[in-house]
Short mmCIF file of C-alpha atoms in Angstrom, two decimals:
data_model
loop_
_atom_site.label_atom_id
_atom_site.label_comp_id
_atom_site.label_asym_id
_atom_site.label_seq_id
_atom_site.Cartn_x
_atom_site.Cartn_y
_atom_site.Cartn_z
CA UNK A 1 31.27 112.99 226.47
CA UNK A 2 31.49 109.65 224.31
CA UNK A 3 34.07 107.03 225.78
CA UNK A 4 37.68 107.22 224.36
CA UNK A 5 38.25 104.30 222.38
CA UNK A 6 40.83 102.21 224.94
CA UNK A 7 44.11 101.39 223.64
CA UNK A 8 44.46 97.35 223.56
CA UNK A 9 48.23 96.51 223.94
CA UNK A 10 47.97 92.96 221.37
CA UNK A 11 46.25 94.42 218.91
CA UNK A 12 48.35 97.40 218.54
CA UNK A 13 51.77 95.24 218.79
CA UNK A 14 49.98 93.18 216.03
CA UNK A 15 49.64 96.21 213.67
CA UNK A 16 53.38 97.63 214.67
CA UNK A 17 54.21 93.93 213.23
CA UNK A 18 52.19 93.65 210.02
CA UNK A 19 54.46 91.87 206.82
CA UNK A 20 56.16 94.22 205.06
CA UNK A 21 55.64 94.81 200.91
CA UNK A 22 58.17 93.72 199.16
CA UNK A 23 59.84 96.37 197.33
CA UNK A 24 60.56 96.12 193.39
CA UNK A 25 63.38 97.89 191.45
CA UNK A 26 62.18 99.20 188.21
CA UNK A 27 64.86 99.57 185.28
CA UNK A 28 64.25 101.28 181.93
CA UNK A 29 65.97 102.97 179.48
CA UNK A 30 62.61 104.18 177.76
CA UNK A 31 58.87 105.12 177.91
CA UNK A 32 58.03 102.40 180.41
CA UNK A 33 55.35 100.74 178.82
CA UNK A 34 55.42 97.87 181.46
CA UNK A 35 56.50 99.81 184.15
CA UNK A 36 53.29 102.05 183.63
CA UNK A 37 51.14 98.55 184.42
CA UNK A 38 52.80 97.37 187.52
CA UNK A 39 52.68 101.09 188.82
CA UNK A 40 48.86 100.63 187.81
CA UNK A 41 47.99 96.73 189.16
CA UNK A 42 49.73 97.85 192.54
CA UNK A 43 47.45 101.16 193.02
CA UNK A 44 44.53 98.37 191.66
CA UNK A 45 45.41 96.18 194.22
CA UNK A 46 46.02 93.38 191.92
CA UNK A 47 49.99 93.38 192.70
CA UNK A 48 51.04 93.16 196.49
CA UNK A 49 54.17 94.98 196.26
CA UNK A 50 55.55 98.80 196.01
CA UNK A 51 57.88 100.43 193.85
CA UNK A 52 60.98 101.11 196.20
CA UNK A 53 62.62 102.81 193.37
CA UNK A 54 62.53 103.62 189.46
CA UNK A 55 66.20 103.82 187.59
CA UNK A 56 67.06 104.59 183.98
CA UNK A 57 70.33 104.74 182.35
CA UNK A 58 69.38 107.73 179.74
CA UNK A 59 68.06 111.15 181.42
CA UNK A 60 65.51 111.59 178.38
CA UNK A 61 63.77 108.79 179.11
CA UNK A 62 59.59 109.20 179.54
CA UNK A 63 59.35 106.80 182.27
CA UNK A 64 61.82 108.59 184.66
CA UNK A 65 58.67 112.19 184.15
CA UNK A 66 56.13 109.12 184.90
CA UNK A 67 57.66 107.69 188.33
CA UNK A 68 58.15 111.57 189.18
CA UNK A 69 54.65 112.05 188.27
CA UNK A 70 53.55 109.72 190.80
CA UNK A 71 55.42 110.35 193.56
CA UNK A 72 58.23 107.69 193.08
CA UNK A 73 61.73 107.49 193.78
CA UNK A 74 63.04 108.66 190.33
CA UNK A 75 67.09 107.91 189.72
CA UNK A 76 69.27 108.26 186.50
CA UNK A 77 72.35 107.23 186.05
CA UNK A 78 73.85 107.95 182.79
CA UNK A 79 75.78 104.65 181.49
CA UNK A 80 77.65 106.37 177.97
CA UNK A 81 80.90 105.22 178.22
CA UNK A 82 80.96 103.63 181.17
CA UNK A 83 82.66 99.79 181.45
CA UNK A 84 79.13 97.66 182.25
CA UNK A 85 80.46 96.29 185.58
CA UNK A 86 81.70 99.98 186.97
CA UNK A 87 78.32 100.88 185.58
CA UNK A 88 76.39 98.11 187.20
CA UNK A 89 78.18 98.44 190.58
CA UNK A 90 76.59 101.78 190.65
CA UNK A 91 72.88 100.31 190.13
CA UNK A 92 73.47 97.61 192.66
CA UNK A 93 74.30 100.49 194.82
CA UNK A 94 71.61 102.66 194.24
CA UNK A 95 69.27 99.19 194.59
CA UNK A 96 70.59 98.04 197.87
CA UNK A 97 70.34 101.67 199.42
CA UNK A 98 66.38 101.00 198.29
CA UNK A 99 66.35 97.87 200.35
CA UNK A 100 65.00 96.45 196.87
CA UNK A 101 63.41 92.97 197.22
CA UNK A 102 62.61 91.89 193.16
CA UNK A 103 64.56 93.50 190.24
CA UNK A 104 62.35 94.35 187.47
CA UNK A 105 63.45 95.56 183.46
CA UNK A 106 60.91 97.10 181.71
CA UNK A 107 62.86 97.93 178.38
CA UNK A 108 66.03 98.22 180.07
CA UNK A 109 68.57 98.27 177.30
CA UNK A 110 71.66 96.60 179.07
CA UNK A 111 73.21 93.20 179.40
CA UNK A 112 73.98 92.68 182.70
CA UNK A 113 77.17 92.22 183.91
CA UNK A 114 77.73 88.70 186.05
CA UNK A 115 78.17 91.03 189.18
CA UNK A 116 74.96 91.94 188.87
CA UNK A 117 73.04 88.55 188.25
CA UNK A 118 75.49 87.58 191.22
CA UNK A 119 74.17 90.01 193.93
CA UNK A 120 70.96 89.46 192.73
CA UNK A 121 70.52 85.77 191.72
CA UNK A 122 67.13 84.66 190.64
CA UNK A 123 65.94 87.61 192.14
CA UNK A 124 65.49 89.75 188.42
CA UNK A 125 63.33 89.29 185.87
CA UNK A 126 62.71 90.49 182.10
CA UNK A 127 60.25 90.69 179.82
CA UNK A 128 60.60 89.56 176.15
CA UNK A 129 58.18 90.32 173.18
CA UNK A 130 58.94 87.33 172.06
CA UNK A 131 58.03 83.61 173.19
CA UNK A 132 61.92 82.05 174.23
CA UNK A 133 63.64 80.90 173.09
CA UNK A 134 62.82 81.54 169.31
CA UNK A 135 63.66 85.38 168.51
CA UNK A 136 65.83 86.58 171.52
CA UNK A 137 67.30 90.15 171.25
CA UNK A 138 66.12 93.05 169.03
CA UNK A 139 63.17 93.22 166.90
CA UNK A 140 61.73 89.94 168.05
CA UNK A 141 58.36 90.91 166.17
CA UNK A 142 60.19 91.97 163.11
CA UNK A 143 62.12 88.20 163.43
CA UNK A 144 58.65 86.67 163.87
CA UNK A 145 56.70 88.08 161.18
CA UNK A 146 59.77 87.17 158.88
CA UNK A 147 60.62 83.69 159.69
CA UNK A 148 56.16 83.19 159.14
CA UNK A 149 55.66 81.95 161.98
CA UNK A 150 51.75 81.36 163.38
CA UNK A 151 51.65 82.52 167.31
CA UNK A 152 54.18 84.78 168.83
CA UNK A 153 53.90 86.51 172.62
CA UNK A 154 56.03 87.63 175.48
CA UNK A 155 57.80 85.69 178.07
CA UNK A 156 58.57 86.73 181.57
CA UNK A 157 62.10 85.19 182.61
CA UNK A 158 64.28 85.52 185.13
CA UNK A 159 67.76 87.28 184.29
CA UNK A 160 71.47 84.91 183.99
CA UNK A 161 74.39 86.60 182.36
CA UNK A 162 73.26 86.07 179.16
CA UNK A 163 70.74 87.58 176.30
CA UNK A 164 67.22 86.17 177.15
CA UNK A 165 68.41 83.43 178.40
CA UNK A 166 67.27 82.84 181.98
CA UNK A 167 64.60 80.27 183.23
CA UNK A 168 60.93 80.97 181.80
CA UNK A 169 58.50 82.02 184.44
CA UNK A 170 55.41 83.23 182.64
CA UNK A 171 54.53 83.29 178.65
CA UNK A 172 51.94 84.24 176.56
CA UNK A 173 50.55 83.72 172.97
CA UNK A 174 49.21 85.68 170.84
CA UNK A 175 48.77 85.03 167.14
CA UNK A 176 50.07 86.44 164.30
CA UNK A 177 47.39 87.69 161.52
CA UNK A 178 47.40 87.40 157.62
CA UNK A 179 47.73 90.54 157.62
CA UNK A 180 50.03 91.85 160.76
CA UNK A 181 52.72 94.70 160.26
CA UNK A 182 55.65 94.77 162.87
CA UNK A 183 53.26 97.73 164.64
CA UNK A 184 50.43 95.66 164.96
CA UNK A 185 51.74 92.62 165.77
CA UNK A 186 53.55 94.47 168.86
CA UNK A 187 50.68 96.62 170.18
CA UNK A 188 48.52 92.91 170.09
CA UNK A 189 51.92 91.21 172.53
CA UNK A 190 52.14 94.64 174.43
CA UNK A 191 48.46 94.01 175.58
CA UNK A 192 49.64 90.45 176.87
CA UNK A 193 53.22 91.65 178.29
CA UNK A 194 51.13 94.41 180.73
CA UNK A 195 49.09 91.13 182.19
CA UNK A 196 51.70 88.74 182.11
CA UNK A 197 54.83 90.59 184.06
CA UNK A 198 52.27 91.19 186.59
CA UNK A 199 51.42 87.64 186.78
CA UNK A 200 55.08 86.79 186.83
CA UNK A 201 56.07 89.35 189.92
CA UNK A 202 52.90 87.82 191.76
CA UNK A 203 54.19 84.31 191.53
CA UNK A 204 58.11 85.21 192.34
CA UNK A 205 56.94 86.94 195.35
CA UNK A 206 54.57 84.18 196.83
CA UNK A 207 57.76 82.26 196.80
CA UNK A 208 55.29 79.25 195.22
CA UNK A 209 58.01 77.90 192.58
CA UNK A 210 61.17 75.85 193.01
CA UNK A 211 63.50 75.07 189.97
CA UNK A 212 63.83 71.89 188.47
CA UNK A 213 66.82 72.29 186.34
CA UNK A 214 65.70 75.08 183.59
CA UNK A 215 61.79 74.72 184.28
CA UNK A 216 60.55 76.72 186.78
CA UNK A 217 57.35 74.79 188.68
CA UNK A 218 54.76 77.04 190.04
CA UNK A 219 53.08 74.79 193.02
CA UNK A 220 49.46 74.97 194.18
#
């Protein structure tokens, strides 16, 4: 009979011991375009981190079937009619029960509530279609192609209490064609926005950034 492998006490404390993942919060109120390509970069291995749990605020939304799909912690809770701090005591909740490290909206169509940013300062981020702080809100694209401008793109920020308004992390640039429509100017950014939230998570999480004032400085 071949040897038993022998158990070695160090080695086997060392694996008990390994870092943990940190664990991201998803929120969406839609398909989950975004959500979709961190779900994918993590199975890749291009994002250290795992999806603790996916929320949405609207019980039709696709990307709530997607996270269930995949085996994910799927959660709605409906916000119609709701006051946005009841409402966003009751996604803190649902976060902290997750142990969730890094917030994460991926076409999550709620202002926070300064609760919110509070319990989780500099610890959410957003995505914009839009390169901040020209065009914040709604139908950046549409804003774009009418004030002509030349490049447009996404930026990855992190969340304050106010509309895209938090400290710039990531952003890039695409540029707008001749001949772009609102449709094809936004599939060009949503090519960018898949690359660039992941790039954004990756550098939050290495925890190689400080703040100077408004500019966030990514160190070597």
């Amino acid at each position: 009979l071949l040897d038993r492998p022998r158990d070695h006490g160090p080695a086997r404390f060392a694996a008990r011991h390994l870092p943990m993942k940190k664990r991201l919060g998803i929120l969406l109120s839609g398909r989950g375009s975004n959500f979709e390509a961190i779900a994918n970069n993590i199975d890749t291995g291009r994002l250290e981190a795992e999806i603790a749990v996916v929320i949405s605020n609207r019980p039709e939304a696709r990307g709530l079937e997607i996270a269930r799909q995949r085996g994910l912690n799927a959660v709605c809770i409906p916000s119609k009619g709701l006051d946005r701090e009841v409402y966003d005591r009751m996604v803190v909740a649902e976060l902290r029960k997750h142990q969730v490290d890094l917030v994460c909206l991926a076409g999550f169509m709620r202002l926070l509530s300064a609760y919110f940013v509070r319990e989780f300062n500099m610890a959410i981020l957003n995505i914009h279609p839009g390169l901040l702080p020209s065009f914040p809100g709604l139908d950046a694209q549409h804003q774009a192609l009418e004030h002509g401008v030349k490049v447009s793109g996404c930026t990855v920020h992190f969340v304050d209490e106010y509309l895209d308004h938090g400290p710039i992390i990531v952003q890039h640039a695409v540029p707008v064609l001749e001949d772009d429509t609102v449709e094809t100017l936004a599939a060009r950014i949503l090519v960018e926005e898949h690359q660039a939230y992941t790039e954004a998570i990756r550098i939050v999480l290495s925890g190689t950034w400080r703040l100077e004032g408004r500019r966030v400085i990514i160190e070597s």
